[in-house]
Short mmCIF file of C-alpha atoms and ligand atoms in Angstrom, two decimals:
data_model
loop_
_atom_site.label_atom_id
_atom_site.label_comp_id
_atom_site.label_asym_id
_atom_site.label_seq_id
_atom_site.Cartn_x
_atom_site.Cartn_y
_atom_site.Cartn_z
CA UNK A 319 -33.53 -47.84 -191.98
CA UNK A 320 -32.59 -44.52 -192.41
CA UNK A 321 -32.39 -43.44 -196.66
CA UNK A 322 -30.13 -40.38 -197.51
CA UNK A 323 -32.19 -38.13 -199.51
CA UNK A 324 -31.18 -35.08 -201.65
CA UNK A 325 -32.32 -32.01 -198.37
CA UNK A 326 -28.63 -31.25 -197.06
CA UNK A 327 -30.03 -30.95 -193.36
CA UNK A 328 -31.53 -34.65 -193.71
CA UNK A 329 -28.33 -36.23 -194.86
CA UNK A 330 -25.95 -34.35 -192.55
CA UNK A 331 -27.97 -35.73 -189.94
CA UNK A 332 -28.45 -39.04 -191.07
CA UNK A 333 -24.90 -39.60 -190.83
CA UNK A 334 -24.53 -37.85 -187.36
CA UNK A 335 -27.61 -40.32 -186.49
CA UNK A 336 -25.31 -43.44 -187.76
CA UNK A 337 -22.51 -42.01 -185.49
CA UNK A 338 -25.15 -41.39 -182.08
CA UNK A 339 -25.90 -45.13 -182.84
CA UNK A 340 -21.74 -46.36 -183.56
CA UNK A 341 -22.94 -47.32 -187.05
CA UNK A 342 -20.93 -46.80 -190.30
CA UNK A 343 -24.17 -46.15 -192.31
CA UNK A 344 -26.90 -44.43 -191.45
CA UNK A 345 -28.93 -47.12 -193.93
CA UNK A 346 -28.05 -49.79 -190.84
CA UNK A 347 -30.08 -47.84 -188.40
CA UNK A 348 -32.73 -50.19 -187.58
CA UNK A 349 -36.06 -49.40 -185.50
CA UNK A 350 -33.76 -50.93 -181.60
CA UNK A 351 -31.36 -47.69 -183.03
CA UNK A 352 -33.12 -45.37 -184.11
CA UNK A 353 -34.79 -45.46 -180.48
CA UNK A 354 -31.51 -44.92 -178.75
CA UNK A 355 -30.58 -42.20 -181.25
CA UNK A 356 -33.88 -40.63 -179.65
CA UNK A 357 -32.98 -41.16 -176.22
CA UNK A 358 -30.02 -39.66 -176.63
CA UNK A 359 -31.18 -36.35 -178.13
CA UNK A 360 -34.08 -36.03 -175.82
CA UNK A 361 -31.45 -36.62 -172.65
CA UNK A 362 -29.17 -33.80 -174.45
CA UNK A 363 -32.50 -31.04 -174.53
CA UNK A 364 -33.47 -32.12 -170.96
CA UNK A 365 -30.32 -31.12 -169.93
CA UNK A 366 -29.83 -28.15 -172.17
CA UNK A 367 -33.25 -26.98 -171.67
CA UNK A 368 -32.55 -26.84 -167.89
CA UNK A 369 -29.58 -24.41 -167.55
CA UNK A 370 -29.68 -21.00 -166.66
CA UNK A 371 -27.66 -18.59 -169.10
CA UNK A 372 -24.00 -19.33 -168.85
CA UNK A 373 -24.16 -22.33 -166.97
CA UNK A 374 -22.04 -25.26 -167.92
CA UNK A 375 -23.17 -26.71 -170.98
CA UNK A 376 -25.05 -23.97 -172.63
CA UNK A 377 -23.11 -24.00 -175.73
CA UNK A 378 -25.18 -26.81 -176.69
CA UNK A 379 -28.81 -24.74 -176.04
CA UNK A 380 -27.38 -21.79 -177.88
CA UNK A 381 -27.21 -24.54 -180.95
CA UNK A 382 -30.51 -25.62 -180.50
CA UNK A 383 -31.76 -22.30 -180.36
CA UNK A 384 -30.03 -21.15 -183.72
CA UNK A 385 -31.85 -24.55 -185.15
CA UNK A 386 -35.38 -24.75 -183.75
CA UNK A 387 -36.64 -21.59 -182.35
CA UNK A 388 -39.90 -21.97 -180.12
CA UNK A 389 -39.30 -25.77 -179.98
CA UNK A 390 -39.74 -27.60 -176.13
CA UNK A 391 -35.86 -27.19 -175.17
CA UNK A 392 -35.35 -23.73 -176.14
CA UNK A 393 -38.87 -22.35 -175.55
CA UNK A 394 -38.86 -19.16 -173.42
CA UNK A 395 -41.56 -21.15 -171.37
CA UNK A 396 -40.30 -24.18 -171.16
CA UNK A 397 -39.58 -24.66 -167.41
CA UNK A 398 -43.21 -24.10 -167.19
CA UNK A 399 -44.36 -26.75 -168.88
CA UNK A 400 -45.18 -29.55 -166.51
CA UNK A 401 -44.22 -32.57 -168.56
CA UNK A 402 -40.44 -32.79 -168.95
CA UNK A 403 -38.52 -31.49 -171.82
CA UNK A 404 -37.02 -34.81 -172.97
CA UNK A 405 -40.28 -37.06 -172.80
CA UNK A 406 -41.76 -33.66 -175.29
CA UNK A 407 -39.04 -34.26 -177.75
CA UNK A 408 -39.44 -38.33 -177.69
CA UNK A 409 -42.91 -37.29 -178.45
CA UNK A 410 -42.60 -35.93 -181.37
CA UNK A 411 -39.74 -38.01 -182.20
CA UNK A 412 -41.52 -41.25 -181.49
CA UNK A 413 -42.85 -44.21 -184.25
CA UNK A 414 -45.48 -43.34 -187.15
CA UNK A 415 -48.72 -43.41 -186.07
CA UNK A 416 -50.12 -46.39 -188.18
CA UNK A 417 -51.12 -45.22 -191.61
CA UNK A 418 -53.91 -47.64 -192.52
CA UNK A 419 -55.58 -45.87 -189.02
CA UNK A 420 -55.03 -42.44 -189.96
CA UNK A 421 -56.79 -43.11 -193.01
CA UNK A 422 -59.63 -44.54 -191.15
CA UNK A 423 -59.87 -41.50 -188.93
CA UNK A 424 -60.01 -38.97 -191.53
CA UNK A 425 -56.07 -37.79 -191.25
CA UNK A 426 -54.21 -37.61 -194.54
CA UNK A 427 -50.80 -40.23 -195.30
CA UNK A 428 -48.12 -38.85 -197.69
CA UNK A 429 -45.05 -40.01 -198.94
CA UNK A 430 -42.01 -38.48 -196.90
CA UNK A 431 -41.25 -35.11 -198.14
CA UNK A 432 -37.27 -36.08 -197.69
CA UNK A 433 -36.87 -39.88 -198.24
CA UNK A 434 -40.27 -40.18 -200.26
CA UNK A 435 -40.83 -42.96 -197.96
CA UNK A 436 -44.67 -44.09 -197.64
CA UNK A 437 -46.87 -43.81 -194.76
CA UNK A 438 -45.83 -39.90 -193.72
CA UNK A 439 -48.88 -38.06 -191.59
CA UNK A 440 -46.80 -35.80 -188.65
CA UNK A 441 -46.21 -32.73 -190.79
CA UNK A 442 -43.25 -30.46 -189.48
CA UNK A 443 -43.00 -26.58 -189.65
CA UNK A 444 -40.26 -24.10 -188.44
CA UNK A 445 -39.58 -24.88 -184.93
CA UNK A 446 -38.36 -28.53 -185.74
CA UNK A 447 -37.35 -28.51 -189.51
CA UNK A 448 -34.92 -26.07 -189.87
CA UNK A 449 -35.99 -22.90 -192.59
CA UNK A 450 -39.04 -24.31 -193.35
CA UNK A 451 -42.05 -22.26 -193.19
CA UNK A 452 -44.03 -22.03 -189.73
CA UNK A 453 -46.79 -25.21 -189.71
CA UNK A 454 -49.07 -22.14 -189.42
CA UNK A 455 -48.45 -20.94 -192.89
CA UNK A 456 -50.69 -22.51 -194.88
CA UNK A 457 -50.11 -20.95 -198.03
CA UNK A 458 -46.89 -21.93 -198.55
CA UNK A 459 -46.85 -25.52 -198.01
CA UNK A 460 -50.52 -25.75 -199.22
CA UNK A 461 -50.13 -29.33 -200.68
CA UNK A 462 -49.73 -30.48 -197.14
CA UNK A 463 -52.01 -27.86 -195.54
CA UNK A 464 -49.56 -26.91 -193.05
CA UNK A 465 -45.94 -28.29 -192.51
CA UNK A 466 -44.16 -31.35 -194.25
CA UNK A 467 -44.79 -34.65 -193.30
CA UNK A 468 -41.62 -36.72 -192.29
CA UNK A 469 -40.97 -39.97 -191.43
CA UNK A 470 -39.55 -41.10 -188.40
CA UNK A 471 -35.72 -41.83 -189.70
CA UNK A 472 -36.20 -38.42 -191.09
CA UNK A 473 -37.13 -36.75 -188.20
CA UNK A 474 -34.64 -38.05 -186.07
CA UNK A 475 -32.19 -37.46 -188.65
CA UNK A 476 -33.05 -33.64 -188.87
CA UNK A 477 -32.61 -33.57 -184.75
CA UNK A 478 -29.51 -35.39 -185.34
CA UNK A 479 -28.09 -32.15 -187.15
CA UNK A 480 -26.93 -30.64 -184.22
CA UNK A 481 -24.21 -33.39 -183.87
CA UNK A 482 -22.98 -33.00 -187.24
CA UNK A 483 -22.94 -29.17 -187.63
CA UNK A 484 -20.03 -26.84 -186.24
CA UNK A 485 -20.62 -22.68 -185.46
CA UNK A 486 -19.00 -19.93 -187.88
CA UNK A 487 -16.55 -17.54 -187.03
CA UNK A 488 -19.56 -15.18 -186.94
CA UNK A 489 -21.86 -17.98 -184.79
CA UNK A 490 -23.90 -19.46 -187.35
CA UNK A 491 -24.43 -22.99 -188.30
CA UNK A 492 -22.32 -24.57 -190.33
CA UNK A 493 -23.28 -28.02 -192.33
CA UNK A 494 -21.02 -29.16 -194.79
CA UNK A 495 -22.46 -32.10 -197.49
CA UNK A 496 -20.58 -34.10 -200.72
CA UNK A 497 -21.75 -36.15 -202.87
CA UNK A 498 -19.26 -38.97 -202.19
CA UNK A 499 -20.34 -40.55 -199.04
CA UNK A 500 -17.26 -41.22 -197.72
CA UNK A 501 -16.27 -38.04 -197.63
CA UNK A 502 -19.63 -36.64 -196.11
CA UNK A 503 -19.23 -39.39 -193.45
CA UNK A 504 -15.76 -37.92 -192.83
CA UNK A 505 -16.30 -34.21 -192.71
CA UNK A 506 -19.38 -34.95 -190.50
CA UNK A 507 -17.16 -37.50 -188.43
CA UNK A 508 -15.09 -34.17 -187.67
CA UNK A 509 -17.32 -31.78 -186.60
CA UNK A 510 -19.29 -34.57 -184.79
CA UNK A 511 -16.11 -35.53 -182.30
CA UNK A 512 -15.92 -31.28 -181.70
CA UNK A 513 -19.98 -31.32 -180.25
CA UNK A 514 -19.28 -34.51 -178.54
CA UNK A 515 -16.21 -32.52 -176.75
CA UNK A 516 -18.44 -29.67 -176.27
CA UNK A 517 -21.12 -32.15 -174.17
CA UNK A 518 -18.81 -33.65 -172.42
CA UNK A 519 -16.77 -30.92 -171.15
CA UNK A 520 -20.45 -28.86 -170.52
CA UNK A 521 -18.93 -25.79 -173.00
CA UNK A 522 -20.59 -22.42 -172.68
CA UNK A 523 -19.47 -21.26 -175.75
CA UNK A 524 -19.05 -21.83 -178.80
CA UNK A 525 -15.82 -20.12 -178.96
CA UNK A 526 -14.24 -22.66 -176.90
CA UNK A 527 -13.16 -24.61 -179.43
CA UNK A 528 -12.31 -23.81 -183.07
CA UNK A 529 -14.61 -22.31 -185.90
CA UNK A 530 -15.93 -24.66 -188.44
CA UNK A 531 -14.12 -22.92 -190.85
CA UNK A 532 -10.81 -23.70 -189.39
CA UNK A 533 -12.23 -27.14 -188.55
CA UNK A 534 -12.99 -27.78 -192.16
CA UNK A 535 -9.75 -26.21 -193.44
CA UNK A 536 -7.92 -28.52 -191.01
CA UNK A 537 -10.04 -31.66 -192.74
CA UNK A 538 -9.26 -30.48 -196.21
CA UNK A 539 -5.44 -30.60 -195.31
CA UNK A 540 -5.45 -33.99 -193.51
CA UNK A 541 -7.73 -34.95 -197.47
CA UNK A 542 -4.23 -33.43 -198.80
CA UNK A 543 -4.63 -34.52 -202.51
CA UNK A 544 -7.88 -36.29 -202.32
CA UNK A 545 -10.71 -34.06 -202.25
CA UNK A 546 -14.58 -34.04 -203.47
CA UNK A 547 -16.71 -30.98 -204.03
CA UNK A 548 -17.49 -29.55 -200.49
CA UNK A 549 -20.74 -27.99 -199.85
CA UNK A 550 -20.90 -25.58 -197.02
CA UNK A 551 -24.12 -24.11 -195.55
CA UNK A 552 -23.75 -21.13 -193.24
CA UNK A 553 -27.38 -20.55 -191.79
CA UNK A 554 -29.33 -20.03 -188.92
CA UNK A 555 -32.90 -20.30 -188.21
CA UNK A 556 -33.49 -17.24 -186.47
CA UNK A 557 -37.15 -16.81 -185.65
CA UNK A 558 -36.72 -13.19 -187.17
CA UNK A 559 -34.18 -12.78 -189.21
CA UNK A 560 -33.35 -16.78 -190.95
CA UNK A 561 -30.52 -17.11 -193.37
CA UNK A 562 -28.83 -19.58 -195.58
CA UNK A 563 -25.36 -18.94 -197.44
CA UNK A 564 -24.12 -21.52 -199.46
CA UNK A 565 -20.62 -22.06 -200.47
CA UNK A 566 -19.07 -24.35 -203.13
CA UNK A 567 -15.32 -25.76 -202.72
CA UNK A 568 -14.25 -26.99 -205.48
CA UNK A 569 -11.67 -29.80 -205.35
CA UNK A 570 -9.11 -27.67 -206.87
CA UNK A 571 -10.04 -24.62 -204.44
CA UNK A 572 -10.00 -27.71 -201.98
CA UNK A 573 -6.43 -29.05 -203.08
CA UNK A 574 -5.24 -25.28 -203.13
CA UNK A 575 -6.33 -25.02 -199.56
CA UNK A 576 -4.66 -27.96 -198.56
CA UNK A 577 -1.51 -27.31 -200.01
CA UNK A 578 -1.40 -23.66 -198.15
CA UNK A 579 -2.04 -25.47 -194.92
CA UNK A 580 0.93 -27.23 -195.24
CA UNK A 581 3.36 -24.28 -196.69
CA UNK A 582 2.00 -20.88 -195.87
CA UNK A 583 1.70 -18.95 -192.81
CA UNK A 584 -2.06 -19.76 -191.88
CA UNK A 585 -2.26 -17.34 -189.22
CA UNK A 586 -1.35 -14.35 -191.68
CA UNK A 587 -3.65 -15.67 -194.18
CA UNK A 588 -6.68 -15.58 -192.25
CA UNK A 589 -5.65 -12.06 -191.12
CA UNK A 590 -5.06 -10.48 -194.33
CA UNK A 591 -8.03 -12.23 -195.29
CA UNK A 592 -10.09 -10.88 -191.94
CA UNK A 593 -9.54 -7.33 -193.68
CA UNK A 594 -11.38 -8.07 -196.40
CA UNK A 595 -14.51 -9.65 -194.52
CA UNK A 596 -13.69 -13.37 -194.71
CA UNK A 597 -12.01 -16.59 -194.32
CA UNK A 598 -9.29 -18.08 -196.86
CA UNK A 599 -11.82 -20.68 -197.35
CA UNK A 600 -14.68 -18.46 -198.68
CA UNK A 601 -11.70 -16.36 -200.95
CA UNK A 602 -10.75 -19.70 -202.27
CA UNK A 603 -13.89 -21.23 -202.97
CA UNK A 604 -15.66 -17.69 -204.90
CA UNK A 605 -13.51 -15.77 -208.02
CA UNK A 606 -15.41 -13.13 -207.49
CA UNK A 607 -15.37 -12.37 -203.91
CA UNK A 608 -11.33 -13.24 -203.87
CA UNK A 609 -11.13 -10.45 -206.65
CA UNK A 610 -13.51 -7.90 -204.55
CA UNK A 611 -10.95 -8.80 -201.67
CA UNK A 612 -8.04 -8.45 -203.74
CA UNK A 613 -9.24 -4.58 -204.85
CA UNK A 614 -10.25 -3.59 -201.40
CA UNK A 615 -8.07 -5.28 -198.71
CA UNK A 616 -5.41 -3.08 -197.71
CA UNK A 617 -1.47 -2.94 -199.51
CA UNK A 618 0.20 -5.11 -197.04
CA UNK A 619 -2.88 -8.16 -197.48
CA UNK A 620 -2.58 -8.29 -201.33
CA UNK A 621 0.60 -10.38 -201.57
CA UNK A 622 -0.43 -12.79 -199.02
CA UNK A 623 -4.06 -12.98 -200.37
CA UNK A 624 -2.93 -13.72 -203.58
CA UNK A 625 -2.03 -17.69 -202.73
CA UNK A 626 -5.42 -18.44 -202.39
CA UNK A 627 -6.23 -17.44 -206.24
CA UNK A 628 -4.33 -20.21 -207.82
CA UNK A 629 -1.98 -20.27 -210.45
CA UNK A 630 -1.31 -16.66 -212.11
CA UNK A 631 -3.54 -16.21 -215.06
CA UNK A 632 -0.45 -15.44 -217.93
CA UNK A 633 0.16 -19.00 -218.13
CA UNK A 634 -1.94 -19.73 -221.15
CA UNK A 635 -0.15 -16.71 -223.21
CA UNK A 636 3.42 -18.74 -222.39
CA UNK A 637 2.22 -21.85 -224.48
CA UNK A 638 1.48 -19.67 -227.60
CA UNK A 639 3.75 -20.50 -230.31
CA UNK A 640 4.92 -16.67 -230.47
CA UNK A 641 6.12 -16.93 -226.91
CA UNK A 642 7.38 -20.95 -227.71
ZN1 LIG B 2163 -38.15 -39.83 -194.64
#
């Protein structure tokens, strides 16, 4: 059974896990499941891990690589290694070692750092849990001296991400959570059916198909007038340079959005708001960056950028009883 905890990473791929396995809830995932969820990903990184730059299909390593730097399938060695690619990652992706025998030997048994399930000993660092510290840093995850023990629904969940996560405009990752899990079933359902695509029809890039941004204003407008708080993570866990931007759509800024999909020109808006450095979605979603935008874009983008800021502020002053 796989538990949806509060880390945005674990959830998003819990319910990309549920969909790998034709589930409606990741809690059904039982132990026959959560094997062939494993399979599956290993049999993905075998065959990513493989190709030469540009070959069919390498879309899919360039997402591993922006997820789990230095890990078996994206590992600047990893043709050398002599034991396949996809047995490595069912390795590591394989049952808890017993925790009653781990005591025994000496090892140490936590709780799951996600799910606070019991019986946690493989601790995870950088290369498979995505902006976490390197296992190697001992300092910073001192309680655990060195990486973050998981349990196995949680580690498969967190290699399940892929599935569930779209690339930017700007080719970062893009995760998108709510707290109503019918929505966060949905959103992932959506940019789930784009990697499948990608797999099957062995993209090389990324740019094949649309940006997640356009993806998830496309979801928000098929939501029309029934919309949660979105949560959307831009990141990428670039051995060198990591980063996580996080974004909160309202479900006003989401209604707004949805509404403009269906009456303005959508094209226009995402040029005027190009000039200013983003996407409608981000000028919706942050006052203060639409108001930057609005003072710096350039004459023409004003009008056009102005949809995306709601109703015009004077309202309030017509209700006075001067103005009555
Ligand atoms: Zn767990």
């Amino acid at each position: 059974m796989l538990l949806l905890s509060h880390h945005p990473f674990q959830r998003s791929g819990a319910w990309a896990a549920a969909l790998l396995a034709g589930l409606s809830h990741p809690g059904l995932l039982d132990g026959d499941g959560l094997d062939r969820v494993a399979a599956r990903i290993a049999e993905d990184c075998e065959r990513a891990g493989r190709l030469a730059k540009g070959e069919p299909g390498w879309a899919w390593l360039v997402r591993l690589a922006g997820m789990y730097p230095q890990s078996p399938p994206v590992h600047p060695s990893r043709a050398k290694n002599p034991r396949p690619i996809g047995a490595r990652v069912l390795d590591f992706l394989g049952p808890d070692p017993d925790p009653e025998r781990v005591a025994e030997q000496g090892g140490r048994v936590w709780p799951c750092w996600m799910c606070q399930a019991p019986g946690a000993s493989i601790r995870w660092g950088k290369d498979r849990l995505p902006l976490a510290d390197s296992a190697q840093h001992i300092n910073n995850s001192a309680v655990y001296s060195g990486g973050y023990p998981l349990c196995r629904p949680c580690r498969i969940a967190l290699w399940a991400l892929p599935y569930g996560s779209a690339t930017s405009g700007s080719g970062m990752n893009v995760t998108v959570g709510c707290w109503d899990e019918s929505i966060e079933r949905a959103v992932t359902t959506a940019y789930f059916a784009v990697s499948e695509q990608a797999l099957a029809e062995g993209w090389t890039s990324w740019r094949q198909g649309p940006a997640a941004e356009d993806l998830l204003w496309r979801f928000i407008a098929d939501r029309g007038s029934e919309q949660g708080q979105l949560d959307v993570l831009r990141w990428s866990n670039d051995n060198r340079d990591p980063r996580l931007d996080s974004r909160i759509l309202s479900p006003a800024a989401a209604r707004r959005l949805a509404e403009l999909h269906r009456t303005a020109d959508t094209a226009e808006l995402r040029r005027a708001a190009r000039t200013a450095g983003h996407h409608p979605l981000d000028l919706a979603a942050d006052p203060d960056l639409f108001a930057q935008a609005l003072a710096t874009t350039p004459r023409w983008a004003v009008p056009v950028l102005r949809s995306l800021g709601g109703d015009p502020q004077p309202s309030t002053t017509v209700r006075t009883p001067a103005t009555r």
